[in-house]
MMTF fields as JSON, N, C-alpha, C and O atoms, coordinates in Angstrom:
{
  "mmtfVersion": "1.0.0",
  "mmtfProducer": "UNKNOWN",
  "numBonds": 615,
  "numAtoms": 616,
  "numGroups": 154,
  "numChains": 1,
  "numModels": 1,
  "chainsPerModel": [1],
  "groupsPerChain": [154],
  "chainIdList": ["A"],
  "bondAtomList": [4, 2, 8, 6, 12, 10, 16, 14, 20, 18, 24, 22, 28, 26, 32, 30, 36, 34, 40, 38, 44, 42, 48, 46, 52, 50, 56, 54, 60, 58, 64, 62, 68, 66, 72, 70, 76, 74, 80, 78, 84, 82, 88, 86, 92, 90, 96, 94, 100, 98, 104, 102, 108, 106, 112, 110, 116, 114, 120, 118, 124, 122, 128, 126, 132, 130, 136, 134, 140, 138, 144, 142, 148, 146, 152, 150, 156, 154, 160, 158, 164, 162, 168, 166, 172, 170, 176, 174, 180, 178, 184, 182, 188, 186, 192, 190, 196, 194, 200, 198, 204, 202, 208, 206, 212, 210, 216, 214, 220, 218, 224, 222, 228, 226, 232, 230, 236, 234, 240, 238, 244, 242, 248, 246, 252, 250, 256, 254, 260, 258, 264, 262, 268, 266, 272, 270, 276, 274, 280, 278, 284, 282, 288, 286, 292, 290, 296, 294, 300, 298, 304, 302, 308, 306, 312, 310, 316, 314, 320, 318, 324, 322, 328, 326, 332, 330, 336, 334, 340, 338, 344, 342, 348, 346, 352, 350, 356, 354, 360, 358, 364, 362, 368, 366, 372, 370, 376, 374, 380, 378, 384, 382, 388, 386, 392, 390, 396, 394, 400, 398, 404, 402, 408, 406, 412, 410, 416, 414, 420, 418, 424, 422, 428, 426, 432, 430, 436, 434, 440, 438, 444, 442, 448, 446, 452, 450, 456, 454, 460, 458, 464, 462, 468, 466, 472, 470, 476, 474, 480, 478, 484, 482, 488, 486, 492, 490, 496, 494, 500, 498, 504, 502, 508, 506, 512, 510, 516, 514, 520, 518, 524, 522, 528, 526, 532, 530, 536, 534, 540, 538, 544, 542, 548, 546, 552, 550, 556, 554, 560, 558, 564, 562, 568, 566, 572, 570, 576, 574, 580, 578, 584, 582, 588, 586, 592, 590, 596, 594, 600, 598, 604, 602, 608, 606, 612, 610],
  "bondOrderList": [1, 1, 1, 1, 1, 1, 1, 1, 1, 1, 1, 1, 1, 1, 1, 1, 1, 1, 1, 1, 1, 1, 1, 1, 1, 1, 1, 1, 1, 1, 1, 1, 1, 1, 1, 1, 1, 1, 1, 1, 1, 1, 1, 1, 1, 1, 1, 1, 1, 1, 1, 1, 1, 1, 1, 1, 1, 1, 1, 1, 1, 1, 1, 1, 1, 1, 1, 1, 1, 1, 1, 1, 1, 1, 1, 1, 1, 1, 1, 1, 1, 1, 1, 1, 1, 1, 1, 1, 1, 1, 1, 1, 1, 1, 1, 1, 1, 1, 1, 1, 1, 1, 1, 1, 1, 1, 1, 1, 1, 1, 1, 1, 1, 1, 1, 1, 1, 1, 1, 1, 1, 1, 1, 1, 1, 1, 1, 1, 1, 1, 1, 1, 1, 1, 1, 1, 1, 1, 1, 1, 1, 1, 1, 1, 1, 1, 1, 1, 1, 1, 1, 1, 1],
  "groupList": [{"groupName": "UNK", "atomNameList": ["N", "CA", "C", "O"], "elementList": ["N", "C", "C", "O"], "formalChargeList": [0, 0, 0, 0], "bondAtomList": [1, 0, 2, 1, 3, 2], "bondOrderList": [1, 1, 2], "singleLetterCode": "X", "chemCompType": "L-PEPTIDE LINKING"}],
  "groupTypeList": [0, 0, 0, 0, 0, 0, 0, 0, 0, 0, 0, 0, 0, 0, 0, 0, 0, 0, 0, 0, 0, 0, 0, 0, 0, 0, 0, 0, 0, 0, 0, 0, 0, 0, 0, 0, 0, 0, 0, 0, 0, 0, 0, 0, 0, 0, 0, 0, 0, 0, 0, 0, 0, 0, 0, 0, 0, 0, 0, 0, 0, 0, 0, 0, 0, 0, 0, 0, 0, 0, 0, 0, 0, 0, 0, 0, 0, 0, 0, 0, 0, 0, 0, 0, 0, 0, 0, 0, 0, 0, 0, 0, 0, 0, 0, 0, 0, 0, 0, 0, 0, 0, 0, 0, 0, 0, 0, 0, 0, 0, 0, 0, 0, 0, 0, 0, 0, 0, 0, 0, 0, 0, 0, 0, 0, 0, 0, 0, 0, 0, 0, 0, 0, 0, 0, 0, 0, 0, 0, 0, 0, 0, 0, 0, 0, 0, 0, 0, 0, 0, 0, 0, 0, 0],
  "groupIdList": [1, 2, 3, 4, 5, 6, 7, 8, 9, 10, 11, 12, 13, 14, 15, 16, 17, 18, 19, 20, 21, 22, 23, 24, 25, 26, 27, 28, 29, 30, 31, 32, 33, 34, 35, 36, 37, 38, 39, 40, 41, 42, 43, 44, 45, 46, 47, 48, 49, 50, 51, 52, 53, 54, 55, 56, 57, 58, 59, 60, 61, 62, 63, 64, 65, 66, 67, 68, 69, 70, 71, 72, 73, 74, 75, 76, 77, 78, 79, 80, 81, 82, 83, 84, 85, 86, 87, 88, 89, 90, 91, 92, 93, 94, 95, 96, 97, 98, 99, 100, 101, 102, 103, 104, 105, 106, 107, 108, 109, 110, 111, 112, 113, 114, 115, 116, 117, 118, 119, 120, 121, 122, 123, 124, 125, 126, 127, 128, 129, 130, 131, 132, 133, 134, 135, 136, 137, 138, 139, 140, 141, 142, 143, 144, 145, 146, 147, 148, 149, 150, 151, 152, 153, 154],
  "secStructList": [7, 7, 7, 7, 7, 1, 7, 7, 2, 2, 2, 2, 2, 2, 2, 2, 2, 2, 2, 2, 2, 2, 2, 2, 2, 2, 2, 2, 2, 2, 2, 2, 2, 2, 2, 2, 2, 2, 2, 2, 2, 2, 2, 2, 2, 2, 2, 2, 2, 2, 2, 2, 2, 2, 2, 2, 2, 2, 2, 2, 6, 1, 7, 3, 3, 3, 3, 3, 3, 6, 6, 3, 3, 3, 3, 3, 3, 7, 1, 7, 4, 4, 4, 7, 7, 6, 6, 1, 7, 1, 7, 7, 6, 6, 7, 7, 5, 1, 7, 7, 3, 3, 7, 7, 6, 6, 3, 3, 3, 3, 3, 1, 1, 6, 6, 1, 3, 3, 3, 3, 7, 6, 6, 1, 7, 7, 7, 7, 3, 3, 3, 3, 3, 3, 3, 6, 6, 6, 3, 3, 3, 3, 3, 3, 3, 7, 6, 6, 7, 7, 3, 3, 3, 7],
  "xCoordList": [0.756, -0.096, 1.118, 2.127, 0.507, 1.206, 1.058, 0.0, 2.009, 1.346, 0.61, 0.929, -0.174, -0.902, -0.013, 0.862, -0.456, 0.209, -0.488, -1.311, -0.588, -1.296, -1.831, -2.044, -2.054, -3.184, -3.937, -4.269, -4.557, -5.618, -6.527, -5.825, -7.593, -8.688, -8.347, -8.637, -7.759, -7.664, -6.273, -6.219, -5.435, -4.209, -4.669, -4.074, -5.735, -5.782, -6.58, -6.541, -7.409, -8.401, -7.299, -7.256, -6.683, -5.394, -4.486, -3.976, -3.973, -3.35, -4.155, -3.786, -5.689, -6.09, -6.085, -5.695, -6.656, -6.731, -5.897, -6.017, -4.25, -3.387, -3.126, -2.867, -3.228, -3.2, -4.51, -4.281, -5.415, -6.583, -6.061, -6.598, -5.278, -5.058, -4.208, -4.204, -2.979, -1.936, -2.18, -1.313, -3.437, -3.903, -4.681, -4.845, -5.051, -5.995, -5.036, -4.986, -3.828, -2.548, -2.282, -2.314, -1.686, -0.477, -1.837, -1.398, -3.255, -3.881, -3.692, -3.04, -4.146, -4.104, -2.961, -3.097, -1.555, -0.725, -0.553, -0.359, -0.697, -0.881, -1.357, -0.637, -2.609, -3.288, -2.851, -2.718, -2.551, -1.624, -0.417, -0.197, 0.075, 1.404, 0.518, 0.709, -0.106, -0.844, -1.075, -0.537, -1.93, -2.679, -1.044, -0.719, -0.274, 1.173, 1.882, 2.294, 1.837, 2.295, 2.074, 2.862, 0.22, -0.345, 0.275, 1.014, -0.026, 0.202, 1.253, 1.377, 2.909, 4.148, 4.393, 5.127, 3.626, 3.663, 3.296, 3.989, 1.659, 1.425, 2.477, 2.817, 2.814, 3.633, 4.6, 4.572, 5.722, 6.616, 6.256, 7.006, 5.285, 4.796, 4.375, 4.16, 4.32, 3.707, 5.348, 5.34, 6.194, 7.235, 8.379, 9.075, 8.156, 8.86, 8.173, 8.681, 6.711, 5.96, 6.633, 6.587, 7.082, 7.533, 8.906, 9.243, 9.476, 11.328, 11.377, 12.276, 10.212, 10.001, 9.726, 10.444, 8.795, 8.186, 9.679, 9.982, 10.516, 11.352, 12.607, 13.308, 12.716, 13.702, 13.518, 14.305, 12.147, 11.389, 12.083, 13.122, 11.562, 11.124, 12.916, 13.093, 14.041, 14.883, 15.494, 15.553, 15.825, 16.439, 15.81, 16.573, 14.661, 13.78, 13.488, 13.234, 13.535, 13.774, 12.012, 11.68, 10.866, 9.566, 8.953, 9.513, 7.32, 6.603, 6.202, 5.831, 6.469, 5.968, 4.434, 4.708, 3.397, 1.937, 1.914, 2.022, 1.702, 1.052, 0.173, 0.241, -1.112, -2.507, -2.93, -3.171, -3.061, -3.625, -4.926, -5.397, -5.555, -7.098, -7.205, -6.32, -8.149, -8.411, -7.821, -7.381, -7.74, -7.79, -6.735, -6.491, -6.106, -5.0, -4.55, -5.047, -3.342, -2.72, -2.13, -1.84, -2.036, -1.267, -0.567, -0.937, 0.808, 1.941, 2.108, 2.207, 2.17, 1.879, 2.987, 3.233, 3.471, 3.998, 3.333, 2.244, 3.39, 2.48, 3.048, 3.301, 3.15, 3.646, 3.27, 3.824, 1.619, 0.563, 0.752, 0.414, 1.265, 0.932, -0.386, -1.292, -0.594, -1.779, -2.929, -4.126, -2.486, -3.057, -3.504, -4.07, -3.075, -3.261, -2.021, -1.045, -3.039, -2.047, -0.924, -1.232, 0.296, 1.179, 1.247, 1.15, 1.522, 1.779, 0.612, 0.499, -0.419, -2.179, -2.439, -3.458, -1.48, -1.748, -2.478, -2.646, -3.33, -4.539, -3.932, -3.0, -4.24, -4.087, -4.878, -5.884, -4.793, -5.526, -4.648, -3.423, -5.195, -4.897, -4.037, -4.671, -3.031, -1.826, -0.946, -0.095, -0.69, 0.018, 0.623, -0.201, 1.846, 2.257, 1.95, 2.177, 1.366, 1.194, 2.282, 2.346, 3.206, 4.673, 3.844, 4.038, 2.86, 2.389, 1.432, 1.371, 0.445, -0.752, -0.904, -0.493, -1.449, -1.55, -2.937, -3.418, -3.75, -4.944, -4.397, -3.73, -4.899, -4.964, -5.202, -6.387, -5.214, -5.805, -7.445, -7.265, -8.916, -9.705, -9.493, -9.775, -8.801, -8.404, -7.571, -7.373, -7.028, -5.902, -6.67, -7.298, -6.301, -6.944, -5.441, -4.49, -5.758, -4.875, -5.195, -6.303, -3.919, -4.517, -3.336, -2.209, -3.601, -2.16, -2.638, -3.775, -1.585, -1.448, -0.829, -0.313, -0.984, -0.76, -2.019, -3.127, -1.819, -3.336, -3.966, -3.273, -5.374, -5.84, -5.146, -5.248, -4.684, -4.087, -3.388, -3.58, -2.747, -1.637, -0.256, -0.122, 0.815, 2.132, 2.904, 2.77, 3.948, 4.045, 5.936, 6.498, 6.688, 7.968, 8.513, 8.162, 9.485, 9.793, 11.156, 11.957, 11.57, 12.866, 13.96, 14.944, 13.874, 14.795, 15.194, 16.163, 14.429, 14.923, 13.937, 14.239, 13.151, 13.015, 11.301, 10.57, 10.84, 9.702, 8.534, 9.118, 7.582, 6.395, 6.585, 6.472, 6.93, 7.064, 5.501, 4.48, 6.007, 4.756, 4.608, 5.678, 3.555, 3.481, 1.957, 0.859, 2.406, 1.353, 0.817, 1.596, -0.635, -0.474, -1.139, -2.251, -0.672, -1.751, -2.135, -1.489, -3.568, -4.124, -4.791, -5.263, -4.797, -5.346, -6.249, -5.9, -7.621, -8.859, -7.963, -7.136, -8.36, -7.818, -6.613, -6.115, -6.359, -5.541, -4.417, -3.852, -3.855, -1.893, -1.784, -2.743, -1.019, -0.752, 0.509, 1.36, 0.997, 2.545, 2.173, 1.05, 3.604, 3.401, 4.851, 5.7, 4.871, 5.516, 5.522, 4.635, 6.96, 7.455, 8.362, 9.319, 7.941, 8.586, 9.057, 8.35, 10.36, 11.324, 11.04, 10.369, 11.542, 11.815, 12.455, 12.091, 13.633, 14.508, 13.747, 14.449, 12.571, 12.624, 12.892, 12.635, 13.592, 13.852, 12.92, 12.081, 12.819, 11.727, 12.149, 13.174, 10.967, 11.261, 10.183, 9.306, 9.915, 9.14, 9.439, 10.501, 7.744, 7.894, 6.744, 6.589],
  "yCoordList": [-1.353, -0.218, 1.33, 1.604, 2.063, 3.559, 4.256, 4.044, 5.299, 6.143, 7.486, 7.833, 7.943, 9.108, 10.324, 10.517, 11.098, 12.475, 13.452, 13.359, 14.743, 15.729, 16.37, 15.632, 17.216, 18.039, 17.448, 16.435, 17.848, 17.286, 18.685, 19.628, 18.96, 19.663, 20.784, 21.979, 20.085, 20.461, 21.446, 22.624, 20.886, 21.722, 22.801, 23.858, 22.798, 23.841, 25.091, 26.226, 24.663, 25.694, 26.309, 27.521, 25.69, 26.479, 27.183, 28.086, 26.938, 27.924, 29.367, 30.535, 28.642, 30.136, 31.07, 32.23, 30.158, 31.277, 31.897, 32.946, 30.966, 32.025, 33.2, 34.35, 32.759, 34.09, 35.201, 36.387, 34.945, 35.988, 36.517, 37.603, 36.183, 36.939, 37.909, 38.874, 37.326, 38.254, 39.13, 39.997, 39.254, 40.337, 41.297, 42.491, 40.776, 42.051, 42.442, 43.667, 41.848, 42.679, 43.438, 44.522, 43.245, 44.174, 45.252, 46.396, 45.215, 46.195, 47.531, 48.424, 47.688, 49.26, 50.12, 51.211, 49.297, 49.84, 50.594, 51.781, 49.472, 49.457, 50.756, 51.565, 50.91, 52.208, 53.284, 54.242, 53.385, 54.435, 55.067, 56.201, 53.94, 54.554, 54.98, 56.063, 54.255, 55.055, 56.416, 57.275, 56.688, 58.383, 59.231, 59.839, 59.159, 59.267, 59.79, 60.903, 58.639, 58.453, 59.802, 60.614, 59.695, 60.463, 61.869, 62.384, 62.563, 64.061, 64.409, 65.535, 63.36, 63.697, 64.002, 64.919, 63.04, 63.435, 65.001, 65.768, 65.192, 66.359, 67.6, 68.586, 67.329, 68.379, 68.62, 69.726, 67.617, 67.052, 68.316, 69.243, 68.073, 68.376, 70.035, 70.723, 70.455, 71.424, 72.285, 73.475, 71.966, 72.315, 72.759, 73.755, 71.357, 71.751, 72.335, 72.666, 72.529, 73.995, 75.578, 76.551, 75.657, 76.537, 76.913, 77.785, 75.843, 75.713, 76.038, 76.65, 75.473, 75.814, 77.448, 78.212, 77.823, 78.944, 80.027, 80.794, 80.201, 80.586, 80.424, 81.378, 79.332, 79.467, 80.176, 80.949, 79.725, 80.756, 81.861, 82.17, 82.549, 84.158, 84.654, 85.589, 84.222, 84.442, 84.406, 85.477, 83.59, 83.115, 83.946, 84.147, 84.52, 85.096, 86.915, 87.736, 87.264, 88.234, 88.772, 89.729, 87.408, 87.916, 87.66, 87.084, 88.3, 87.685, 86.24, 85.936, 85.441, 83.935, 83.916, 84.233, 83.703, 83.403, 82.347, 81.404, 82.413, 80.569, 80.947, 81.857, 80.502, 80.337, 79.077, 78.137, 79.035, 78.129, 78.421, 79.534, 77.187, 76.868, 75.403, 74.553, 75.403, 74.174, 73.03, 72.149, 72.893, 71.406, 71.307, 70.276, 72.599, 72.376, 73.758, 74.527, 73.988, 74.953, 75.112, 74.245, 76.214, 76.353, 77.77, 78.813, 77.454, 78.503, 78.946, 78.163, 79.931, 81.075, 82.348, 83.289, 82.149, 83.533, 84.543, 84.325, 85.571, 86.55, 87.954, 89.0, 87.283, 88.519, 89.76, 90.581, 89.068, 89.777, 89.342, 90.12, 88.162, 87.527, 87.521, 87.241, 87.796, 87.578, 88.665, 88.451, 89.609, 90.913, 91.289, 92.299, 90.119, 90.149, 91.628, 92.225, 91.628, 92.642, 92.13, 91.362, 92.355, 91.498, 92.671, 93.897, 91.293, 91.86, 91.778, 92.427, 91.19, 91.774, 90.179, 90.127, 89.222, 88.112, 87.512, 86.509, 87.697, 86.646, 85.84, 86.3, 84.913, 83.867, 84.422, 83.738, 85.448, 85.757, 85.745, 85.637, 85.837, 85.973, 84.866, 83.818, 84.706, 83.535, 83.25, 82.461, 83.574, 83.516, 82.367, 81.791, 81.529, 80.467, 79.913, 80.504, 78.581, 77.912, 76.756, 75.912, 76.979, 76.136, 74.749, 73.618, 75.087, 74.047, 73.508, 73.804, 72.879, 72.756, 71.4, 70.352, 71.423, 70.25, 70.263, 71.388, 69.165, 69.045, 67.874, 66.986, 68.015, 67.366, 66.679, 67.008, 64.904, 64.508, 64.633, 64.958, 64.454, 64.672, 64.948, 66.039, 63.626, 64.077, 65.043, 65.043, 65.782, 66.686, 68.314, 68.683, 68.839, 70.727, 71.335, 70.91, 72.605, 73.752, 74.964, 75.488, 75.401, 76.851, 77.687, 77.291, 78.487, 79.694, 81.039, 81.351, 81.57, 82.656, 84.099, 85.1, 83.959, 84.744, 85.517, 84.98, 86.708, 87.525, 87.076, 86.987, 86.637, 86.158, 84.762, 84.335, 84.432, 82.602, 82.905, 82.312, 83.719, 84.219, 84.273, 85.016, 83.833, 84.349, 84.509, 83.746, 85.491, 85.993, 86.194, 87.054, 85.214, 85.581, 86.187, 85.726, 87.34, 88.296, 88.003, 87.565, 88.232, 88.34, 88.684, 87.946, 89.531, 90.307, 89.6, 90.037, 88.681, 87.962, 88.434, 87.708, 89.109, 90.173, 89.543, 89.732, 88.733, 88.067, 88.219, 88.379, 88.176, 88.104, 86.805, 85.884, 86.64, 85.298, 85.078, 85.758, 83.466, 82.956, 81.776, 81.206, 80.903, 79.099, 78.781, 79.329, 77.746, 76.595, 75.72, 74.841, 75.597, 74.537, 73.551, 73.893, 72.123, 71.149, 70.632, 70.636, 69.946, 69.07, 68.075, 68.088, 67.35, 66.027, 65.158, 64.989, 64.627, 64.507, 63.219, 62.512, 63.157, 62.401, 63.418, 63.075, 64.275, 65.111, 65.42, 66.07, 64.941, 65.137, 66.223, 66.512, 66.95, 68.243, 68.429, 68.185, 68.882, 69.505, 70.682, 71.101, 71.473, 73.366, 73.095, 72.228, 73.769, 74.358, 76.07, 76.83, 76.363, 77.725, 78.45, 77.902, 79.644, 80.131, 81.369, 81.789, 81.97, 82.632, 84.376, 84.544, 85.325, 86.182, 86.547, 87.234, 85.708, 85.22, 84.223, 83.596, 83.595, 82.717, 81.422, 80.745, 80.969, 79.629, 78.906, 79.361, 77.739, 77.046, 75.594, 74.913, 75.51, 74.219, 73.912, 74.77, 72.709, 71.372, 71.186, 71.152, 71.075, 70.744, 69.648, 69.089],
  "zCoordList": [-0.272, 0.202, -0.054, 0.596, -1.213, -0.955, 0.109, 0.701, 0.728, 1.763, 0.867, -0.27, 1.51, 0.838, 1.04, 1.885, 0.049, -0.149, -0.185, -1.096, 0.608, 0.46, 1.49, 2.452, 1.596, 2.828, 3.178, 2.563, 4.373, 5.27, 5.364, 5.729, 5.178, 5.167, 6.526, 6.576, 7.394, 8.803, 8.552, 8.904, 8.035, 7.614, 6.965, 7.177, 6.102, 4.931, 5.566, 5.091, 6.868, 7.478, 8.431, 8.641, 8.822, 10.092, 9.502, 10.165, 7.915, 7.054, 6.782, 6.907, 6.263, 5.947, 7.306, 7.433, 8.286, 9.841, 10.256, 10.889, 9.764, 10.547, 9.386, 9.741, 7.704, 7.003, 7.335, 7.1, 7.696, 7.978, 9.339, 9.558, 10.261, 11.248, 11.386, 12.151, 10.008, 9.826, 9.069, 8.951, 8.265, 7.261, 8.132, 7.879, 8.978, 10.388, 10.84, 10.726, 11.532, 11.858, 11.438, 12.021, 9.638, 8.669, 8.44, 8.321, 8.351, 7.568, 8.337, 7.796, 9.387, 9.969, 9.384, 8.83, 9.649, 9.43, 8.037, 7.778, 7.24, 5.978, 5.468, 4.882, 5.724, 5.684, 6.155, 5.394, 7.396, 8.149, 6.869, 6.443, 6.611, 6.066, 4.388, 3.836, 4.0, 2.94, 3.137, 2.438, 4.152, 4.278, 4.196, 3.176, 5.234, 5.402, 3.872, 3.547, 3.19, 1.999, 1.202, 0.718, 1.274, 0.171, 0.487, -0.352, 1.775, 2.183, 2.024, 1.541, 2.456, 2.098, 0.706, 0.339, -0.237, -1.635, -2.194, -2.862, -1.543, -1.801, -1.23, -1.883, -0.091, 0.307, -0.602, -1.142, -1.003, -1.942, -3.353, -3.659, -3.832, -4.986, -4.95, -5.948, -3.623, -3.577, -3.122, -3.438, -2.688, -2.485, -3.698, -3.895, -4.44, -6.026, -7.008, -8.079, -6.632, -7.422, -6.839, -7.59, -5.809, -5.177, -5.998, -6.799, -5.398, -6.154, -7.922, -8.499, -8.515, -9.793, -9.787, -10.433, -9.119, -9.713, -9.125, -10.039, -7.974, -7.413, -8.605, -8.944, -9.045, -10.211, -11.48, -12.027, -11.935, -13.079, -12.755, -13.338, -11.791, -11.346, -11.393, -12.173, -10.771, -10.763, -12.192, -12.796, -12.622, -14.114, -15.092, -16.037, -15.217, -16.301, -15.719, -16.601, -14.629, -14.156, -14.625, -15.326, -13.702, -14.2, -12.899, -11.966, -12.901, -11.563, -12.263, -13.397, -10.962, -10.985, -9.941, -8.784, -10.092, -8.884, -8.715, -9.499, -7.169, -6.968, -6.648, -5.822, -7.083, -6.666, -6.222, -6.98, -4.512, -3.6, -3.963, -4.2, -3.994, -3.674, -2.569, -2.476, -2.023, -0.967, -1.638, -0.899, -2.698, -3.408, -4.556, -5.184, -4.752, -6.035, -5.718, -4.896, -6.645, -6.783, -8.154, -8.978, -8.201, -10.065, -10.085, -9.546, -11.038, -10.919, -11.982, -12.927, -12.13, -13.524, -13.868, -13.113, -14.975, -15.33, -15.229, -15.76, -14.822, -14.66, -15.015, -14.417, -16.747, -17.204, -18.499, -19.23, -18.072, -19.31, -20.401, -21.294, -20.804, -22.458, -22.893, -22.108, -24.043, -24.565, -24.354, -24.547, -24.017, -23.441, -22.154, -21.735, -21.566, -19.873, -19.293, -19.747, -17.811, -17.391, -16.658, -15.747, -16.82, -16.091, -14.769, -14.718, -13.493, -12.04, -11.568, -10.528, -11.931, -11.682, -10.372, -9.683, -10.299, -9.991, -10.292, -9.599, -11.422, -11.964, -12.89, -13.55, -13.021, -14.61, -15.637, -15.826, -16.401, -17.776, -19.138, -19.078, -20.112, -21.523, -21.827, -21.706, -22.12, -22.91, -21.728, -22.138, -20.157, -19.559, -19.203, -18.494, -19.313, -19.461, -17.686, -16.63, -17.951, -16.383, -16.568, -17.462, -15.355, -15.339, -14.74, -15.185, -13.613, -12.612, -12.709, -13.903, -12.543, -11.907, -11.086, -11.583, -9.925, -9.216, -8.696, -8.562, -8.346, -7.391, -6.748, -7.279, -5.064, -4.364, -4.123, -4.057, -3.585, -3.221, -2.387, -1.213, -2.723, -1.753, -0.436, 0.058, 0.443, 1.78, 1.971, 3.186, 1.545, 1.697, 1.184, 0.192, 2.213, 1.996, 2.413, 3.068, 1.652, 1.613, 2.347, 2.458, 2.909, 3.561, 3.801, 4.096, 3.694, 3.574, 4.559, 4.913, 4.797, 5.532, 4.379, 4.876, 3.059, 2.492, 1.917, 1.906, 1.473, 1.066, 0.102, -0.912, -0.041, -0.792, -1.486, -2.636, -0.759, -1.09, -2.541, -3.603, -2.334, -3.507, -3.201, -2.229, -3.578, -3.569, -4.463, -5.419, -4.518, -5.436, -5.47, -4.791, -6.395, -6.242, -7.285, -8.371, -7.312, -7.881, -8.322, -7.496, -9.755, -10.414, -9.239, -9.186, -8.494, -7.918, -6.14, -5.519, -5.648, -4.514, -3.282, -2.335, -2.984, -2.123, -2.163, -3.136, -0.836, -1.334, 0.31, 1.381, 0.303, 1.393, 1.732, 0.923, 3.131, 3.825, 4.282, 4.396, 4.513, 4.658, 4.732, 4.52, 4.992, 5.528, 4.731, 4.829, 3.99, 3.601, 4.324, 4.693, 4.8, 5.872, 5.141, 4.737, 4.783, 4.535, 5.529, 6.577, 5.335, 6.263, 5.628, 4.491, 6.309, 5.621, 6.829, 7.997, 6.113, 7.398, 8.098, 7.522, 9.394, 10.385, 11.168, 12.24, 10.702, 11.248, 11.225, 12.105, 10.077, 10.237, 9.728, 9.012, 9.793, 9.327, 8.91, 9.765, 7.582, 7.11, 6.87, 6.59, 7.039, 6.54, 5.266, 5.473, 4.337, 3.924, 3.823, 3.433, 4.363, 4.901, 3.743, 3.196, 3.494, 2.71, 3.584, 4.5, 3.24, 3.657, 3.007, 1.989, 3.628, 2.873, 1.403, 0.449, 1.723, 0.15, -0.204, -0.996, -0.092, -1.021, -1.188, -2.184, 0.144, 0.926, 1.255, 2.032, 0.819, 0.859, 2.11, 2.123, 3.02, 4.394, 4.388, 4.291, 4.48, 4.757, 6.582, 7.204, 7.135, 8.339, 8.519, 9.605]
}
């Protein structure tokens, strides 16, 4: 008589039970990691947009405006292209958009800039301020711009 090979039903049930318990243990940290990664990604994009605006303004001696809304931000050259008014802080005419980014629905943005707009000038002196990004659940990150345009993430 040949010995029987394979696994029993009891072994399968035990293995599936262990796998289910491990999945239940691992799920909450993975969800928290995903939320944190989402916020950090949005903050990184915000800082990159600020850096792009600063670099463009200094290199081309033009105004670059960052327009912040609760769910997105826009970086554009405020040079009056296409019949718009230069330096009016508004995206009108054919003014070039350097970057546009929409935040995930769980993240909101607020600033202490007047009218939620910030402008880099081509000669280095800027209005300092803070951009606060808040995620549902209470996670907060800040992007700080000082008077010379240096960008810091906290």
